[in-house]
XYZ file of C-alpha atoms in Angstrom:
572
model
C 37.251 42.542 -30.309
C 36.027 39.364 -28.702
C 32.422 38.065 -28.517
C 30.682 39.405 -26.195
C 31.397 42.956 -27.914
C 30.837 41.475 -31.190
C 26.980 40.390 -29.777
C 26.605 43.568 -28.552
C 27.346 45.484 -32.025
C 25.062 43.124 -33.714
C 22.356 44.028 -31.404
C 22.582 47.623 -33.216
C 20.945 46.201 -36.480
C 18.405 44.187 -34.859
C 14.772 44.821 -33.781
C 15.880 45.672 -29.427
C 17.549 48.687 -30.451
C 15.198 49.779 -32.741
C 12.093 49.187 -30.954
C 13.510 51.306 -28.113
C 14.268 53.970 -30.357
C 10.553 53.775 -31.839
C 9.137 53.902 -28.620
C 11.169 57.025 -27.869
C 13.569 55.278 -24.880
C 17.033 55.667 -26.637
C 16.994 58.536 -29.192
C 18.489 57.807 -32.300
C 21.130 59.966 -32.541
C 22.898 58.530 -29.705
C 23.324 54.867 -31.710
C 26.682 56.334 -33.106
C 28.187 57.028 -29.189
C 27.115 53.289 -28.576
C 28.167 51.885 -30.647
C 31.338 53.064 -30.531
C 30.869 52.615 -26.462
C 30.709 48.930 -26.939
C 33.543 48.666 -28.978
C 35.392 50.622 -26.566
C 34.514 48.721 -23.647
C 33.507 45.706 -25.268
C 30.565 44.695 -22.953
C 26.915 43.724 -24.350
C 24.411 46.558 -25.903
C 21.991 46.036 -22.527
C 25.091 46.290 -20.102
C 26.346 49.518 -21.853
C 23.027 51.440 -21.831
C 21.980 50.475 -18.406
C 25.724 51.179 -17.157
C 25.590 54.813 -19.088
C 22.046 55.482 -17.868
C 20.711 55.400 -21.023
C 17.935 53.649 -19.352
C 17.480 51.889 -16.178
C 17.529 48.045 -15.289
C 14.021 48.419 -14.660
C 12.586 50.443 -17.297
C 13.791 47.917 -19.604
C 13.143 44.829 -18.128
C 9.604 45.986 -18.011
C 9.565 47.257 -21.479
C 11.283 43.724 -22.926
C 8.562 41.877 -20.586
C 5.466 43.475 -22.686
C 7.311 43.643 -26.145
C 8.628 39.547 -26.111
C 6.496 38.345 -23.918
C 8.944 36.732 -21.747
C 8.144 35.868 -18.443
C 10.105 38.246 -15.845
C 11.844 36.833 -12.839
C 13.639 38.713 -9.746
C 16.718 36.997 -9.322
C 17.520 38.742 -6.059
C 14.890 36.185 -4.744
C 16.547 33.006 -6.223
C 19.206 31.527 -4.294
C 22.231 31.034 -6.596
C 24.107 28.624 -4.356
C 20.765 25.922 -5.746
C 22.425 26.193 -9.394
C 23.957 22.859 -10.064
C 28.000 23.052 -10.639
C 27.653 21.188 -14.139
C 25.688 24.153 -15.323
C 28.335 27.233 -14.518
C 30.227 27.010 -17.511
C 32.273 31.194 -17.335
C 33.099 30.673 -20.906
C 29.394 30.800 -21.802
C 28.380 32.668 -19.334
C 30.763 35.820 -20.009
C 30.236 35.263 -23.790
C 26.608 35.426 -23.908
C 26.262 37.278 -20.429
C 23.267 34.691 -19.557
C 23.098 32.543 -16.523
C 21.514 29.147 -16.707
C 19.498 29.176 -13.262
C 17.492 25.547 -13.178
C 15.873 22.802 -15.018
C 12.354 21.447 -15.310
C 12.545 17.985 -16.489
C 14.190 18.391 -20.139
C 14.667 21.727 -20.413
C 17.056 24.181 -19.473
C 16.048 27.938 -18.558
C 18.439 30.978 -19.028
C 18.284 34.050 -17.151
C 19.293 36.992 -19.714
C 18.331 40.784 -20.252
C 18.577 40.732 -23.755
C 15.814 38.990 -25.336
C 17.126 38.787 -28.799
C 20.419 37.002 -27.915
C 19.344 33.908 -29.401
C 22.433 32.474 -29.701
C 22.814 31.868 -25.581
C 19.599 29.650 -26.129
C 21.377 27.902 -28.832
C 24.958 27.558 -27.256
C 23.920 26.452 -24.037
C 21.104 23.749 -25.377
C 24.004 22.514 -27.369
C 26.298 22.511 -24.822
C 24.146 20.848 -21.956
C 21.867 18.397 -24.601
C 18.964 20.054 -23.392
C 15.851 22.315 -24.428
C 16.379 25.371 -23.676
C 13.738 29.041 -22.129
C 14.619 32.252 -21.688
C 13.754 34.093 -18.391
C 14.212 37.543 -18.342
C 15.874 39.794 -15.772
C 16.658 42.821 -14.792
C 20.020 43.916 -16.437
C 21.684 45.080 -12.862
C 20.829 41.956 -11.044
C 21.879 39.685 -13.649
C 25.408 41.632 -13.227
C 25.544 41.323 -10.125
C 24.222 37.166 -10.095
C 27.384 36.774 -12.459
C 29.837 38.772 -10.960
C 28.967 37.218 -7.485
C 29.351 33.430 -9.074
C 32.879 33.756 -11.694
C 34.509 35.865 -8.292
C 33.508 33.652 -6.511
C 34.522 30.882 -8.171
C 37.926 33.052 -9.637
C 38.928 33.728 -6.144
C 38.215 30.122 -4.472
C 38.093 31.789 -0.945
C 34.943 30.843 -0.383
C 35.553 27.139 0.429
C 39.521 27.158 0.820
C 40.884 25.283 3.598
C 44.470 24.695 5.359
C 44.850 21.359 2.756
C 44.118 23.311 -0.456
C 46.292 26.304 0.155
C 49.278 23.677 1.516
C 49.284 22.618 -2.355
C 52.168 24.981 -3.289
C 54.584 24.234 -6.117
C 57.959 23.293 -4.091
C 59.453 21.443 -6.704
C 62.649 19.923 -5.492
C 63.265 22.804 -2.802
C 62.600 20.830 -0.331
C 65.619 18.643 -0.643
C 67.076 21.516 -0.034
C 65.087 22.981 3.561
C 66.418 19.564 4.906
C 69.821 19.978 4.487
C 70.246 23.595 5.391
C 67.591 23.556 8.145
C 67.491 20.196 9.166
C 63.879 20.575 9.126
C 61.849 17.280 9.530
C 58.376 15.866 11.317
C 59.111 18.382 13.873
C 58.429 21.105 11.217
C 54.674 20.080 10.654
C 53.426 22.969 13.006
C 55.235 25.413 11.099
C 54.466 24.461 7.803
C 50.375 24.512 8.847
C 50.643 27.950 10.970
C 52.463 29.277 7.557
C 49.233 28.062 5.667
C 46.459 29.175 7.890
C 48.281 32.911 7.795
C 48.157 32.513 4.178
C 44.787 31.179 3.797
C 43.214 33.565 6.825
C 45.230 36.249 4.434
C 43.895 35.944 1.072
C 39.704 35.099 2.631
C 40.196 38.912 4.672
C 41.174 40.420 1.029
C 44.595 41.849 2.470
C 46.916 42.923 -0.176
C 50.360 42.158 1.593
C 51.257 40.086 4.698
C 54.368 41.437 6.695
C 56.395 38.541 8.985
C 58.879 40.726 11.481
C 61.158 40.206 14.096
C 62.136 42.343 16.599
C 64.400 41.581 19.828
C 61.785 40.267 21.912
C 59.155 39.433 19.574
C 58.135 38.788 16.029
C 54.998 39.488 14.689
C 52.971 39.267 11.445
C 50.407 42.091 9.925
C 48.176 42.552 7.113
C 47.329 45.190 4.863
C 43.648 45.073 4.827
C 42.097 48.001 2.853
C 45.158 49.842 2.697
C 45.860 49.624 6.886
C 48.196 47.476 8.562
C 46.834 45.640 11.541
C 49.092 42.967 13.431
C 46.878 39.098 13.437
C 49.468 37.404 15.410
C 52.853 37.409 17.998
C 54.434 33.937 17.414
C 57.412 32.803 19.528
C 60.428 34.721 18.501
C 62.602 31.833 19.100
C 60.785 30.429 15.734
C 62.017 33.678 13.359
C 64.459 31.763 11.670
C 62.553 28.806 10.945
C 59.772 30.894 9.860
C 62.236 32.716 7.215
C 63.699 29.100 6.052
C 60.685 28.100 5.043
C 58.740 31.146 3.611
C 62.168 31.082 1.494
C 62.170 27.515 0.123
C 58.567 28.461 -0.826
C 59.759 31.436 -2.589
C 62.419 29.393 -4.237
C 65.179 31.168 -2.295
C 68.751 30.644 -1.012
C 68.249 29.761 2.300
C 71.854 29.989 3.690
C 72.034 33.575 2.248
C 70.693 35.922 4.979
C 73.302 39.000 4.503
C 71.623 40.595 1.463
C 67.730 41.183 0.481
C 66.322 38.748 -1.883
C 62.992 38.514 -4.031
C 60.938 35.385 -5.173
C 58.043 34.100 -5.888
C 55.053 31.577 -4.886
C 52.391 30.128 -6.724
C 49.633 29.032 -4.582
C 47.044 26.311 -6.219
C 43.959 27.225 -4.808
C 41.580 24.567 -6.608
C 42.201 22.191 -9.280
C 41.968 25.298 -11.748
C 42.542 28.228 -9.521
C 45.939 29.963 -8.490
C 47.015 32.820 -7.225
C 50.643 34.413 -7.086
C 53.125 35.926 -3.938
C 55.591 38.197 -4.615
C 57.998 37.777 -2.115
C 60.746 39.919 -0.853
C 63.341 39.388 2.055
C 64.897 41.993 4.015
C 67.637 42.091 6.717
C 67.293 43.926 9.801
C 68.785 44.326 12.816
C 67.221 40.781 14.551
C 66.442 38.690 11.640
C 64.832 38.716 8.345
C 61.589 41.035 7.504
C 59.540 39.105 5.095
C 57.018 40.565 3.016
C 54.528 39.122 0.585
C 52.346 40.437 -1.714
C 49.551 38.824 -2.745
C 48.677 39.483 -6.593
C 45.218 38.552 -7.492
C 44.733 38.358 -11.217
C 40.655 38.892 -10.838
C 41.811 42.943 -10.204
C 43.139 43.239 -13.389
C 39.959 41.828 -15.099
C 37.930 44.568 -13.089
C 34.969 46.136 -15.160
C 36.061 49.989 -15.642
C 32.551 50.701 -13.678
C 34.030 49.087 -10.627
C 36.978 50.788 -9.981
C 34.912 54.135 -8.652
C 35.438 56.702 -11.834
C 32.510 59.176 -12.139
C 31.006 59.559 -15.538
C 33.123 61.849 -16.704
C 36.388 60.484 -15.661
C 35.523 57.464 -17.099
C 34.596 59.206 -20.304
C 37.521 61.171 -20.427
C 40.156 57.864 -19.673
C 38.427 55.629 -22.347
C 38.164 58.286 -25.124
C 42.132 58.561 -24.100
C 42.558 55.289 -24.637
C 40.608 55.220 -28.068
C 43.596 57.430 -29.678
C 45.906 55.501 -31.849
C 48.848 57.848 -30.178
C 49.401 59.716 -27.292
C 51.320 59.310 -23.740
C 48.829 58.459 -21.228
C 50.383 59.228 -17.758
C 48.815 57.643 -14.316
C 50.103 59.009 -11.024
C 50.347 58.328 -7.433
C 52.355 57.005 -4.557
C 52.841 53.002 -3.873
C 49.769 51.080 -3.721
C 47.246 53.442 -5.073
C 46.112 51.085 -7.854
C 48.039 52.539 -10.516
C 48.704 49.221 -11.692
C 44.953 47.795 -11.559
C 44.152 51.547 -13.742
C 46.863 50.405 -16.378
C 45.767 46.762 -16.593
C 42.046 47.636 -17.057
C 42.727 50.018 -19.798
C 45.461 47.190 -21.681
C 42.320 44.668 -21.007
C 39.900 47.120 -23.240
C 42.647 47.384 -25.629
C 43.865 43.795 -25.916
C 42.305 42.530 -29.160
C 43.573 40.746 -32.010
C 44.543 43.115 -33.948
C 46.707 44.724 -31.657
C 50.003 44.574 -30.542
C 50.821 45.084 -27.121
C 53.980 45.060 -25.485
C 54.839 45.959 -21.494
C 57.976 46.630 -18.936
C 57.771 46.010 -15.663
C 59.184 45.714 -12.859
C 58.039 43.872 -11.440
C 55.138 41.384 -14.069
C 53.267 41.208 -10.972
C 50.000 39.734 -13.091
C 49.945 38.087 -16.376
C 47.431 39.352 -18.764
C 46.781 36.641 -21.956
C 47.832 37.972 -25.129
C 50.129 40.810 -23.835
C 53.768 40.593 -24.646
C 55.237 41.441 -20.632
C 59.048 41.684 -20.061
C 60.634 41.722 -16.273
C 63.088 44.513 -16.520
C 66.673 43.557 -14.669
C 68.880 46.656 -14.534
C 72.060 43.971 -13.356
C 71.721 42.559 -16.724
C 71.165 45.446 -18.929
C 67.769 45.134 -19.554
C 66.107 48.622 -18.415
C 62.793 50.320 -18.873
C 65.040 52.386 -21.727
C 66.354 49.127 -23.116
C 63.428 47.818 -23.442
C 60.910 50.206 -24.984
C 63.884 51.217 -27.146
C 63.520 47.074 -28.603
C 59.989 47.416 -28.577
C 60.058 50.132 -31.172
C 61.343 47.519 -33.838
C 58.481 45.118 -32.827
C 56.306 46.580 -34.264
C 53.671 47.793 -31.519
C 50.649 49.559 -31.558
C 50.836 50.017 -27.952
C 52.988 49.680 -25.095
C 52.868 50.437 -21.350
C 56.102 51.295 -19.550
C 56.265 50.767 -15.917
C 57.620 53.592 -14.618
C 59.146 56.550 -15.696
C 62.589 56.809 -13.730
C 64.826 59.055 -15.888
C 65.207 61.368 -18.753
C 65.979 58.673 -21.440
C 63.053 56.659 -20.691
C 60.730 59.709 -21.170
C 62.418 60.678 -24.283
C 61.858 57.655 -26.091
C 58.539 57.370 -24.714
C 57.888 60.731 -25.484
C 58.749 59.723 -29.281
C 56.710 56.900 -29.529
C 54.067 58.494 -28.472
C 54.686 61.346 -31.453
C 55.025 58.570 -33.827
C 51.513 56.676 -33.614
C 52.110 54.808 -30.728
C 49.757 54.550 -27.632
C 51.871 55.019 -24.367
C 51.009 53.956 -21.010
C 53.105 54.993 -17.738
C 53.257 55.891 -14.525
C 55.230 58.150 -12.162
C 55.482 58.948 -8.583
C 54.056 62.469 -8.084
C 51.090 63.504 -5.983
C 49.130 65.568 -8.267
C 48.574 65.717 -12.030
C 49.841 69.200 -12.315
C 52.920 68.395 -10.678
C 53.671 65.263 -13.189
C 53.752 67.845 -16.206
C 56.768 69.957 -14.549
C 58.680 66.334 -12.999
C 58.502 65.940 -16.510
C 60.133 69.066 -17.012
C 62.446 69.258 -14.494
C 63.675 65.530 -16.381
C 65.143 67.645 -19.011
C 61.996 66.849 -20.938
C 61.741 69.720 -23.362
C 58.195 71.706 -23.016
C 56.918 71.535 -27.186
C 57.660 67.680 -26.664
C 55.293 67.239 -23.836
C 52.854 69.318 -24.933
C 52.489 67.931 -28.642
C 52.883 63.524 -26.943
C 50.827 64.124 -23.501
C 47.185 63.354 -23.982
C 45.722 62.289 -20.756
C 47.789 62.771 -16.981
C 45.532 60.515 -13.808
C 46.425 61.356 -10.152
C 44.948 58.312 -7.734
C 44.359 57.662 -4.644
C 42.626 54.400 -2.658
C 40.128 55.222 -0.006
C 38.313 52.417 2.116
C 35.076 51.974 1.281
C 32.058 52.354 4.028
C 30.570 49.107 4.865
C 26.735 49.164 3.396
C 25.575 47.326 6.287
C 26.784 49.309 9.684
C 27.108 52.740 7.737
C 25.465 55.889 9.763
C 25.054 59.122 9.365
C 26.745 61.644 11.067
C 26.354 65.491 11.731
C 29.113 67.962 10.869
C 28.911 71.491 11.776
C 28.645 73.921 8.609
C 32.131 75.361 9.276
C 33.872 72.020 9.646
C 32.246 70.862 6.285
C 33.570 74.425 4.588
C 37.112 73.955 6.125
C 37.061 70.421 4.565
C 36.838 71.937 1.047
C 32.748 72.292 0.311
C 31.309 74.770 -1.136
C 29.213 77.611 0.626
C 26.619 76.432 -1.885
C 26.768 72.968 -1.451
C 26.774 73.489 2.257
C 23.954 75.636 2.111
C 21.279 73.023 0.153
C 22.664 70.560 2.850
C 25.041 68.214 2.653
C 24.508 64.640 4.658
C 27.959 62.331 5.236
C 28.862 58.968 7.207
C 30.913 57.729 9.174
C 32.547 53.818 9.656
C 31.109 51.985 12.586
C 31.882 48.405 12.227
C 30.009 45.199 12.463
C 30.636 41.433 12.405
C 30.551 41.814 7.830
C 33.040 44.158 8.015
C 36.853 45.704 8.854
C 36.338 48.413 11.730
C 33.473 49.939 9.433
C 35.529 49.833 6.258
C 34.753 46.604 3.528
C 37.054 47.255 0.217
C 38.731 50.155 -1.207
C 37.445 52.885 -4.175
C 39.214 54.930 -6.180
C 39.884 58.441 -5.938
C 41.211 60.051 -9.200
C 42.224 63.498 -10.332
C 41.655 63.475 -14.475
C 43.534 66.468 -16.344
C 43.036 66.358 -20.232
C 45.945 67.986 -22.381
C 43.649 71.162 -23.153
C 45.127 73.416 -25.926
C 45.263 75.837 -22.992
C 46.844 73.780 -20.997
C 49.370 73.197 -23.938
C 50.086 76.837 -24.418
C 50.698 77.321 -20.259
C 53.587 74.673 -20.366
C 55.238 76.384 -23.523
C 54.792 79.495 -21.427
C 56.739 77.769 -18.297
C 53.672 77.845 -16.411
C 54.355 75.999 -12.627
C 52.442 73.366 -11.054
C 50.024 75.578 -9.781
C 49.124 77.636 -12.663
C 48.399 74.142 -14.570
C 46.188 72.903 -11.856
C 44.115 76.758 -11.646
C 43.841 75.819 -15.649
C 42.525 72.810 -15.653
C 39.718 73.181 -12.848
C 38.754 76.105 -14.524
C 38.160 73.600 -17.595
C 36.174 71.286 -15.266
C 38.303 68.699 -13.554
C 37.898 67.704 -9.885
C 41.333 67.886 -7.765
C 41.741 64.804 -5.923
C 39.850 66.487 -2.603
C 37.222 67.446 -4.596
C 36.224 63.714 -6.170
C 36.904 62.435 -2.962
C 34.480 64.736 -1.143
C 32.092 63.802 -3.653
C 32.349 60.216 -2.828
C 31.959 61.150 0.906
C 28.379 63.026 0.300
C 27.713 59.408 -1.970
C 28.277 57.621 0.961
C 30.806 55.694 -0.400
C 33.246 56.713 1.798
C 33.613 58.965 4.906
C 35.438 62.432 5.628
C 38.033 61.110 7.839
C 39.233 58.323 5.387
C 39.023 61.682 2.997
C 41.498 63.893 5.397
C 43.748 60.408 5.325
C 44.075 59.756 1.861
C 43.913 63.511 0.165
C 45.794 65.809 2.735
């Protein structure tokens, strides 16, 4: 567990906790559920009960105001861009969850919601030699202050330019682009176009970038939000310099153009900051296709609240998670943030006294104190091979890419029977219809009923811009055809659509999830021994309460966090 949890479990014994319980705004019987919530998702006591609506940011704030005494401040009206850079220090900031906001003469004041974490006062006096106030704030703006500032600052988009993205590591590759390409002072304009793609790539957000050539053209895309839209038609006379020296970046063979290759870049975006580029070549008919993908680590550090769960998804994932066995299985088709689902569960789960161990293919992030392996099928090393070794490591946990054949799922399927937590994914489009893949393995039925405890269908769906968002009208039998209710229609149901503005992608700004959450029910269990199809398991399980993918995603729509025609895209 690391500190910030460990503050937050403290807070249980002392007098916050128990003067909200006196004064009847957390009941008492709920102190077991959060504590074991904060364990769980090891975030401070404040966070968790404003995040589960225990109470709100401003009921507390208010109530914390009268019973400390501590002046309150709204921090939505204090510009955060005036807080000097000597002062954002994200190691004390995460651990304490406090923000040091300005100074007045000697002393040093701290925005925080909690009003008993005395140790913030303490740790950051210490660390700045200076006095040190407390200013309180509401819990959901302070959030939001320090989610804005360590992005910010994680990402380094905000003030990147062509010189600090140029900074790639090279190495001695170079030597190499001269003698193959004969590339010299001539090359300049290449190397700087490359850049400003990259850098114009990574401050949109877009997830891959796509460099093609064609007989009369080339051109180069990126997937923003999930859609590829083409940024630029360079001379195709430059395709092949464009390939040499994407490959020396990618470290490469740059004579070798008969057979697809993949690589990697590391691109130093500040003195601290990096960010990675998987890179894979392609022949086609007039050239190489290039593709990159651009991996940002600060997605697999995403708060479980961001990723667009409702309450009792979320619930039903982390209490999945909280078993010390069991095959967890996540599903959906490439790039529908199966991998940032995984990685934010192994993030809860990495602690001390754990042992985690992963296969991939490919490590497309690196996560601190996770054991990852690169699987390479040439050399023997499979998804089989290697959660077969991992079994005499010793793990408490392990996460398997994908599930590809029968003898991967067996031995997963026996780990997870013999106190192991399993993690893995698969490529089918509902949950339902991952239980009899499964099956149709070879996978025997008692097996997956008895190691199966939790199977997540996902999709992505862009996410309405909160600034040009409108309203739109949809006749009652349009909105029934779509999959609402007669009820629902009937009390009135009010959607939007994108429009689009100078903040935003055609209406669209960021992606949410959409997720389909079946729970191994004992019914459910007794269906698949009974050879029950894909059908019958899904009739089961919404009968038991869970939302199909179109239904969650319909939700969202009447939330206005998306609209119906990215639903018809993403869940048809």
């Amino acid at each position: 567990m690391n500190e910030k949890a460990t503050s937050g479990l403290d807070n249980l014994s002392n007098g916050l906790i128990s003067n909200l319980i006196s004064r009847g705004l957390v009941a008492k019987e709920k102190v077991p559920s959060i504590a074991s919530g904060i364990k769980n998702e090891k975030i401070p006591l404040v966070s968790y009960l404003v995040n589960e609506s225990y109470i709100s940011s401003k009921e507390l704030a208010d109530f914390c105001e009268a019973e400390y005494g501590i002046p309150l401040l709204d921090l939505d009206s204090f510009q955060l861009e005036d807080i000097p850079d000597k002062f954002i220090n994200e190691k004390l900031i995460e651990k304490h969850h406090a923000l040091p906001i300005y100074t007045q003469g000697h002393t040093l004041y701290i925005a925080m919601s909690d009003p008993t974490n005395v140790g913030a006062l303490e740790d950051f006096g210490f660390s700045f030699a200076m006095h040190t106030e407390a200013l309180l704030v509401e819990e959901n703006k302070l959030q939001k202050a320090i989610t804005k500032l360590t992005e910010d600052d994680e990402s380094a988009l905000g003030d990147l330019n062509d010189a600090e993205i140029g900074d790639i590591d090279i190495d001695e590759s170079e030597s190499r682009l001269d003698e193959a390409q004969n590339m010299g002072d001539d090359d300049a304009p290449i190397v700087k176009y490359i850049n400003k793609i990259l850098s114009d790539a990574i401050r949109k957000g877009a997830s891959d970038i796509h460099f093609e050539p064609y007989e009369k053209k080339y051109r180069v895309r990126l997937r923003i939000d999930g859609i590829l839209a083409e940024v630029a038609t360079p001379p195709i006379n430059l395709a092949n310099r464009f390939s040499a020296r994407l490959k020396v970046m990618s470290k490469l063979d740059i004579a070798e153009r008969r057979i697809p290759q993949d690589g990697r870049i590391k691109l130093r975006l500040s003195k601290n900051k990096s960010m990675d580029l998987r890179v894979s070549t392609l022949p086609t008919m007039w050239g190489e296709k290039i593709v990159m993908r651009i991996l940002d680590s600060s997605a697999a550090k995403l708060n479980i609240h961001a990723l667009g769960y409702s309450d009792k998804q979320k619930k039903q994932y982390l209490d999945a998670i909280a078993k010390p066995q069991g095959m967890i299985l996540i599903t959906g088709p490439t790039g529908s943030g199966k991998t940032v689902s995984l990685y934010t569960g192994l993030n809860i789960l990495n602690t001390p006294e754990r042992n985690i161990s992963t296969a991939e293919d490919p490590v497309e992030i690196n996560l601190e104190g996770v054991n990852q392996v690169q699987v390479n099928p040439k050399a023997g090393l499979t998804f089989a091979s290697a959660l077969r070794s991992f079994l005499r490591q010793d793990p408490d946990i392990v996460m398997v890419g994908e599930i590809r054949d029968l003898e991967t799922a067996e031995i997963g399927i026996k780990a997870a029977q013999t106190g192991h937590l399993v993690l893995s994914t698969l490529h089918t489009n509902s949950a339902s219809e991952t239980l009899t893949r499964m099956l149709n393995m070879g996978v025997p039925a008692f097996n997956l009923a008895s190691s199966v405890t939790l199977i997540m269908a996902q999709r992505l769906a862009r996410r309405l811009c909160e600034h040009c968002k409108t309203p739109e009208q949809i006749p009652s039998s349009e909105l029934l055809a779509l999959g609402y209710t007669q009820v629902q229609v009937a009390k009135g149901i009010t959607t939007y659509k994108a429009v689009g503005c100078d903040k935003c992608t055609d209406g669209y700004k960021g992606r949410v999830g959409i997720y389909e959450v079946m729970v191994m029910s004992e019914a459910i269990s007794r269906a698949i021994l009974d050879n029950a199809n894909a059908m019958q398991l899904n009739d089961i399980a919404q009968k038991e309460g869970m939302h199909t993918l179109r239904q969650s995603a319909l939700i969202k729509a009447v939330e206005g966090v998306t609209s119906l025609s990215e639903v018809t895209r993403v869940t048809s």
